[in-house]
């Protein structure tokens, strides 16, 4: 069942979404040659506490990993797709890309958003990877309308990415979000005919998160049990927003 949130609940999700936005803005300004992904983690930890919120990822138990995730951020560098773990040994260098993903819980309601940021100057094909991935998210957001169906979102991401010669990660998906971080429905970034195709209704809140590889789509998980990397070592981008279905079209909760 896909939960439909009342206007008062949407306001709470809005607050969580805007907090995540504010954190990501500050972190992206910090990104520069020489900083470590642990520096980003430390700043995020402080910002979440200062806002009176709780981190959504830290302590999150994953069946697949069999452990609790130990950080407030996922920082996925270059060929890391998602769930990269912050480290004081991981210094960012010019030419890198880093995906920063974070979630919070505020007053019982979750926020979740991600961006991929260039470190220093990156090459043109990487610029294109980031641009196409972000565009695929924006095009999908425009489909978050009452009366549309889930496949309209999935298919829009898929079509845009494939037509630009990149590939869609299939092992990780977007999700509904509300009083849990992960709620129904699952939102693959491709049309999965084996899945249901529910109609979108006002009050539904969707976290849409295209994960796009420059090379082949396959991923593998490192021995740390969390970090997913592109199997062929190609670079990977990830953007995420939480979007509510309203009578007036899409409402992106995770940006002003
Ligand atoms: N944005 C990701 C997701 O929705 C990040 C989850 S990290 C975890 O799945 F630690 F919470 F699993
Ligand atoms: Co998410």
Short mmCIF file of N, CA and C in Angstrom, two decimals, residues 92-209:
data_model
loop_
_atom_site.label_atom_id
_atom_site.label_comp_id
_atom_site.label_asym_id
_atom_site.label_seq_id
_atom_site.Cartn_x
_atom_site.Cartn_y
_atom_site.Cartn_z
N UNK A 92 39.86 14.05 -1.57
CA UNK A 92 39.32 14.35 -2.90
C UNK A 92 40.38 15.06 -3.74
N UNK A 93 40.40 14.72 -5.01
CA UNK A 93 41.39 15.31 -5.93
C UNK A 93 40.68 15.90 -7.13
N UNK A 94 41.31 16.91 -7.74
CA UNK A 94 40.71 17.50 -8.92
C UNK A 94 40.47 16.42 -9.98
N UNK A 95 39.29 16.47 -10.60
CA UNK A 95 38.94 15.46 -11.60
C UNK A 95 38.04 14.37 -11.04
N UNK A 96 37.92 14.31 -9.70
CA UNK A 96 37.00 13.35 -9.07
C UNK A 96 35.56 13.85 -9.16
N UNK A 97 34.64 12.92 -9.04
CA UNK A 97 33.25 13.29 -8.74
C UNK A 97 32.86 12.60 -7.44
N UNK A 98 32.05 13.29 -6.64
CA UNK A 98 31.61 12.69 -5.37
C UNK A 98 30.11 12.86 -5.22
N UNK A 99 29.44 11.74 -5.02
CA UNK A 99 28.02 11.78 -4.73
C UNK A 99 27.85 11.87 -3.21
N UNK A 100 27.07 12.86 -2.79
CA UNK A 100 26.80 13.06 -1.36
C UNK A 100 25.31 12.81 -1.14
N UNK A 101 25.01 11.83 -0.31
CA UNK A 101 23.63 11.41 -0.08
C UNK A 101 23.40 11.46 1.43
N UNK A 102 22.32 12.13 1.86
CA UNK A 102 22.04 12.13 3.30
C UNK A 102 20.55 12.12 3.58
N UNK A 103 20.23 11.67 4.78
CA UNK A 103 18.84 11.62 5.21
C UNK A 103 18.72 12.05 6.66
N UNK A 104 17.55 12.61 7.00
CA UNK A 104 17.30 13.03 8.38
C UNK A 104 15.91 12.58 8.81
N UNK A 105 15.73 12.56 10.13
CA UNK A 105 14.40 12.38 10.66
C UNK A 105 14.13 13.56 11.59
N UNK A 106 13.02 14.26 11.32
CA UNK A 106 12.68 15.43 12.11
C UNK A 106 11.21 15.27 12.49
N UNK A 107 10.92 15.27 13.79
CA UNK A 107 9.52 15.18 14.23
C UNK A 107 8.83 13.93 13.65
N UNK A 108 9.62 12.85 13.46
CA UNK A 108 9.03 11.59 12.99
C UNK A 108 8.95 11.43 11.48
N UNK A 109 9.32 12.46 10.74
CA UNK A 109 9.21 12.42 9.27
C UNK A 109 10.59 12.54 8.62
N UNK A 110 10.77 11.77 7.54
CA UNK A 110 12.10 11.63 6.94
C UNK A 110 12.32 12.58 5.77
N UNK A 111 13.61 12.93 5.61
CA UNK A 111 14.06 13.66 4.43
C UNK A 111 15.22 12.88 3.82
N UNK A 112 15.37 12.95 2.50
CA UNK A 112 16.40 12.16 1.80
C UNK A 112 16.67 12.82 0.46
N UNK A 113 17.95 13.15 0.20
CA UNK A 113 18.30 13.75 -1.09
C UNK A 113 19.78 13.53 -1.35
N UNK A 114 20.16 13.59 -2.62
CA UNK A 114 21.56 13.37 -2.99
C UNK A 114 21.93 14.24 -4.19
N UNK A 115 23.21 14.61 -4.23
CA UNK A 115 23.76 15.33 -5.40
C UNK A 115 25.12 14.73 -5.73
N UNK A 116 25.51 14.85 -6.98
CA UNK A 116 26.89 14.51 -7.35
C UNK A 116 27.60 15.79 -7.76
N UNK A 117 28.78 15.97 -7.18
CA UNK A 117 29.51 17.23 -7.30
C UNK A 117 30.88 16.96 -7.94
N UNK A 118 31.32 17.88 -8.79
CA UNK A 118 32.65 17.80 -9.38
C UNK A 118 33.67 18.36 -8.41
N UNK A 119 34.85 17.74 -8.35
CA UNK A 119 35.96 18.27 -7.55
C UNK A 119 36.92 18.96 -8.52
N UNK A 120 37.18 20.26 -8.31
CA UNK A 120 38.05 20.99 -9.24
C UNK A 120 37.48 20.93 -10.64
N UNK A 121 38.32 20.64 -11.64
CA UNK A 121 37.78 20.56 -12.99
C UNK A 121 37.74 19.10 -13.45
N UNK A 122 36.63 18.75 -14.07
CA UNK A 122 36.44 17.37 -14.54
C UNK A 122 36.36 17.38 -16.06
N UNK A 123 36.61 16.24 -16.67
CA UNK A 123 36.62 16.21 -18.14
C UNK A 123 35.20 16.28 -18.71
N UNK A 124 35.16 16.55 -20.01
CA UNK A 124 33.88 16.85 -20.66
C UNK A 124 32.89 15.69 -20.60
N UNK A 125 33.40 14.47 -20.72
CA UNK A 125 32.48 13.34 -20.74
C UNK A 125 31.88 13.13 -19.34
N UNK A 126 32.66 13.46 -18.31
CA UNK A 126 32.12 13.38 -16.94
C UNK A 126 31.08 14.47 -16.71
N UNK A 127 31.36 15.68 -17.23
CA UNK A 127 30.37 16.77 -17.16
C UNK A 127 29.04 16.29 -17.74
N UNK A 128 29.17 15.58 -18.87
CA UNK A 128 27.97 15.11 -19.56
C UNK A 128 27.23 14.06 -18.73
N UNK A 129 28.00 13.20 -18.06
CA UNK A 129 27.39 12.19 -17.19
C UNK A 129 26.56 12.85 -16.08
N UNK A 130 27.14 13.88 -15.46
CA UNK A 130 26.42 14.57 -14.37
C UNK A 130 25.18 15.27 -14.93
N UNK A 131 25.36 15.94 -16.07
CA UNK A 131 24.26 16.71 -16.65
C UNK A 131 23.10 15.79 -17.04
N UNK A 132 23.40 14.71 -17.72
CA UNK A 132 22.34 13.80 -18.18
C UNK A 132 21.63 13.15 -16.99
N UNK A 133 22.38 12.79 -15.96
CA UNK A 133 21.75 12.16 -14.78
C UNK A 133 20.80 13.14 -14.09
N UNK A 134 21.28 14.39 -13.92
CA UNK A 134 20.43 15.39 -13.26
C UNK A 134 19.21 15.71 -14.12
N UNK A 135 19.43 15.83 -15.42
CA UNK A 135 18.30 16.07 -16.34
C UNK A 135 17.27 14.94 -16.25
N UNK A 136 17.75 13.70 -16.14
CA UNK A 136 16.80 12.57 -16.09
C UNK A 136 15.93 12.67 -14.84
N UNK A 137 16.52 13.17 -13.74
CA UNK A 137 15.74 13.39 -12.52
C UNK A 137 14.71 14.50 -12.73
N UNK A 138 15.14 15.60 -13.33
CA UNK A 138 14.21 16.72 -13.54
C UNK A 138 13.05 16.32 -14.45
N UNK A 139 13.35 15.56 -15.50
CA UNK A 139 12.29 15.11 -16.41
C UNK A 139 11.33 14.18 -15.68
N UNK A 140 11.87 13.33 -14.79
CA UNK A 140 11.03 12.41 -14.02
C UNK A 140 10.16 13.18 -13.03
N UNK A 141 10.74 14.21 -12.40
CA UNK A 141 9.97 15.02 -11.44
C UNK A 141 8.73 15.59 -12.11
N UNK A 142 8.88 15.98 -13.36
CA UNK A 142 7.74 16.57 -14.08
C UNK A 142 6.61 15.56 -14.32
N UNK A 143 6.90 14.27 -14.14
CA UNK A 143 5.87 13.23 -14.32
C UNK A 143 5.14 12.92 -13.02
N UNK A 144 5.57 13.55 -11.92
CA UNK A 144 4.94 13.26 -10.62
C UNK A 144 3.63 14.04 -10.54
N UNK A 145 2.63 13.53 -11.24
CA UNK A 145 1.34 14.21 -11.36
C UNK A 145 0.22 13.22 -11.13
N UNK A 146 -0.80 13.69 -10.43
CA UNK A 146 -1.97 12.88 -10.17
C UNK A 146 -2.53 12.36 -11.50
N UNK A 147 -2.78 11.05 -11.56
CA UNK A 147 -3.32 10.44 -12.78
C UNK A 147 -2.25 9.77 -13.61
N UNK A 148 -1.00 10.25 -13.52
CA UNK A 148 0.10 9.52 -14.16
C UNK A 148 0.33 8.22 -13.41
N UNK A 149 1.21 7.39 -13.97
CA UNK A 149 1.52 6.13 -13.32
C UNK A 149 3.02 6.04 -13.03
N UNK A 150 3.34 5.10 -12.12
CA UNK A 150 4.74 4.92 -11.72
C UNK A 150 5.66 4.74 -12.93
N UNK A 151 5.22 3.95 -13.91
CA UNK A 151 6.09 3.69 -15.08
C UNK A 151 6.40 4.96 -15.86
N UNK A 152 5.55 5.99 -15.73
CA UNK A 152 5.86 7.26 -16.41
C UNK A 152 7.17 7.83 -15.86
N UNK A 153 7.36 7.68 -14.54
CA UNK A 153 8.59 8.16 -13.89
C UNK A 153 9.78 7.28 -14.31
N UNK A 154 9.61 5.98 -14.14
CA UNK A 154 10.69 5.02 -14.43
C UNK A 154 11.13 5.13 -15.89
N UNK A 155 10.15 5.17 -16.77
CA UNK A 155 10.43 5.18 -18.20
C UNK A 155 11.10 6.47 -18.66
N UNK A 156 10.76 7.56 -18.00
CA UNK A 156 11.34 8.85 -18.38
C UNK A 156 12.84 8.88 -18.06
N UNK A 157 13.21 8.40 -16.88
CA UNK A 157 14.63 8.32 -16.53
C UNK A 157 15.34 7.41 -17.53
N UNK A 158 14.77 6.24 -17.73
CA UNK A 158 15.40 5.23 -18.58
C UNK A 158 15.66 5.77 -19.99
N UNK A 159 14.64 6.37 -20.58
CA UNK A 159 14.74 6.84 -21.96
C UNK A 159 15.82 7.90 -22.10
N UNK A 160 15.83 8.86 -21.17
CA UNK A 160 16.79 9.96 -21.26
C UNK A 160 18.23 9.45 -21.14
N UNK A 161 18.44 8.58 -20.17
CA UNK A 161 19.80 8.08 -19.91
C UNK A 161 20.29 7.21 -21.07
N UNK A 162 19.46 6.28 -21.49
CA UNK A 162 19.86 5.36 -22.56
C UNK A 162 20.13 6.12 -23.86
N UNK A 163 19.27 7.11 -24.14
CA UNK A 163 19.43 7.83 -25.41
C UNK A 163 20.73 8.65 -25.44
N UNK A 164 21.33 8.88 -24.27
CA UNK A 164 22.61 9.59 -24.23
C UNK A 164 23.79 8.65 -24.07
N UNK A 165 23.53 7.35 -24.19
CA UNK A 165 24.63 6.38 -24.23
C UNK A 165 25.16 5.95 -22.88
N UNK A 166 24.47 6.32 -21.80
CA UNK A 166 24.88 5.87 -20.47
C UNK A 166 24.01 4.70 -20.03
N UNK A 167 24.31 4.12 -18.88
CA UNK A 167 23.51 2.97 -18.47
C UNK A 167 22.93 3.13 -17.07
N UNK A 168 21.81 2.46 -16.88
CA UNK A 168 21.01 2.56 -15.65
C UNK A 168 21.39 1.44 -14.70
N UNK A 169 21.70 1.82 -13.47
CA UNK A 169 21.95 0.82 -12.43
C UNK A 169 20.61 0.18 -12.05
N UNK A 170 20.60 -1.15 -11.99
CA UNK A 170 19.33 -1.86 -11.75
C UNK A 170 19.21 -2.40 -10.34
N UNK A 171 20.33 -2.53 -9.65
CA UNK A 171 20.29 -3.20 -8.33
C UNK A 171 19.81 -2.28 -7.22
N UNK A 172 19.74 -0.98 -7.47
CA UNK A 172 19.29 -0.03 -6.44
C UNK A 172 18.18 0.82 -7.03
N UNK A 173 17.24 1.20 -6.18
CA UNK A 173 16.04 1.87 -6.68
C UNK A 173 15.62 3.01 -5.76
N UNK A 174 14.79 3.90 -6.26
CA UNK A 174 14.15 4.91 -5.41
C UNK A 174 13.01 4.28 -4.62
N UNK A 175 12.29 5.13 -3.88
CA UNK A 175 11.36 4.58 -2.88
C UNK A 175 10.37 5.64 -2.41
N UNK A 176 9.23 5.18 -1.91
CA UNK A 176 8.38 6.08 -1.16
C UNK A 176 9.07 6.49 0.12
N UNK A 177 8.66 7.63 0.70
CA UNK A 177 9.29 8.11 1.94
C UNK A 177 8.23 8.82 2.78
N UNK A 178 8.35 8.71 4.09
CA UNK A 178 7.36 9.32 4.98
C UNK A 178 7.77 9.16 6.43
N UNK A 179 7.07 8.29 7.15
CA UNK A 179 7.43 8.02 8.54
C UNK A 179 8.47 6.90 8.63
N UNK A 180 8.83 6.32 7.49
CA UNK A 180 10.02 5.46 7.36
C UNK A 180 10.84 6.02 6.22
N UNK A 181 12.15 5.66 6.25
CA UNK A 181 13.02 6.11 5.16
C UNK A 181 12.62 5.45 3.84
N UNK A 182 12.31 4.18 3.92
CA UNK A 182 11.94 3.43 2.71
C UNK A 182 10.53 2.90 2.84
N UNK A 183 9.65 3.39 2.01
CA UNK A 183 8.27 2.93 2.00
C UNK A 183 7.92 2.48 0.58
N UNK A 184 6.76 1.90 0.41
CA UNK A 184 6.29 1.58 -0.93
C UNK A 184 5.98 2.88 -1.68
N UNK A 185 6.13 2.92 -2.98
CA UNK A 185 6.56 1.83 -3.85
C UNK A 185 8.08 1.85 -4.04
N UNK A 186 8.62 0.76 -4.55
CA UNK A 186 9.98 0.81 -5.07
C UNK A 186 9.93 1.56 -6.41
N UNK A 187 10.98 2.35 -6.66
CA UNK A 187 10.98 3.15 -7.90
C UNK A 187 12.25 2.86 -8.70
N UNK A 188 12.22 1.81 -9.52
CA UNK A 188 13.39 1.52 -10.37
C UNK A 188 13.57 2.66 -11.38
N UNK A 189 14.76 2.79 -11.88
CA UNK A 189 15.04 3.82 -12.88
C UNK A 189 14.90 3.26 -14.30
N UNK A 190 14.09 2.23 -14.41
CA UNK A 190 13.74 1.63 -15.70
C UNK A 190 12.37 0.99 -15.52
N UNK A 191 11.70 0.74 -16.61
CA UNK A 191 10.38 0.12 -16.52
C UNK A 191 10.55 -1.37 -16.26
N UNK A 192 10.06 -1.80 -15.12
CA UNK A 192 10.17 -3.20 -14.72
C UNK A 192 8.78 -3.83 -14.85
N UNK A 193 8.58 -4.51 -15.97
CA UNK A 193 7.25 -5.07 -16.29
C UNK A 193 6.80 -6.11 -15.28
N UNK A 194 7.74 -6.64 -14.48
CA UNK A 194 7.35 -7.61 -13.45
C UNK A 194 6.76 -6.93 -12.23
N UNK A 195 6.85 -5.59 -12.20
CA UNK A 195 6.37 -4.85 -11.05
C UNK A 195 5.01 -4.24 -11.34
N UNK A 196 4.35 -3.78 -10.27
CA UNK A 196 3.08 -3.11 -10.46
C UNK A 196 3.30 -1.69 -10.96
N UNK A 197 2.24 -1.14 -11.53
CA UNK A 197 2.33 0.20 -12.13
C UNK A 197 1.23 1.08 -11.57
N UNK A 198 1.30 1.38 -10.25
CA UNK A 198 0.20 2.11 -9.62
C UNK A 198 0.01 3.52 -10.19
N UNK A 199 -1.24 3.96 -10.10
CA UNK A 199 -1.56 5.33 -10.48
C UNK A 199 -1.15 6.27 -9.35
N UNK A 200 -0.61 7.43 -9.69
CA UNK A 200 -0.17 8.40 -8.68
C UNK A 200 -1.36 9.21 -8.19
N UNK A 201 -1.39 9.41 -6.86
CA UNK A 201 -2.52 10.15 -6.27
C UNK A 201 -1.99 11.22 -5.33
N UNK A 202 -2.75 12.30 -5.15
CA UNK A 202 -2.31 13.37 -4.26
C UNK A 202 -1.96 12.84 -2.86
N UNK A 203 -0.84 13.34 -2.32
CA UNK A 203 -0.40 12.94 -0.98
C UNK A 203 0.69 11.89 -1.00
N UNK A 204 0.89 11.24 -2.15
CA UNK A 204 2.01 10.28 -2.23
C UNK A 204 3.32 11.04 -2.29
N UNK A 205 4.36 10.49 -1.64
CA UNK A 205 5.67 11.16 -1.63
C UNK A 205 6.73 10.16 -2.10
N UNK A 206 7.45 10.54 -3.15
CA UNK A 206 8.38 9.64 -3.82
C UNK A 206 9.80 10.19 -3.77
N UNK A 207 10.75 9.34 -3.38
CA UNK A 207 12.17 9.69 -3.48
C UNK A 207 12.69 9.06 -4.77
N UNK A 208 12.94 9.92 -5.75
CA UNK A 208 13.39 9.45 -7.07
C UNK A 208 14.89 9.64 -7.13
N UNK A 209 15.63 8.57 -7.47
CA UNK A 209 17.08 8.67 -7.40
C UNK A 209 17.80 7.90 -8.50
#
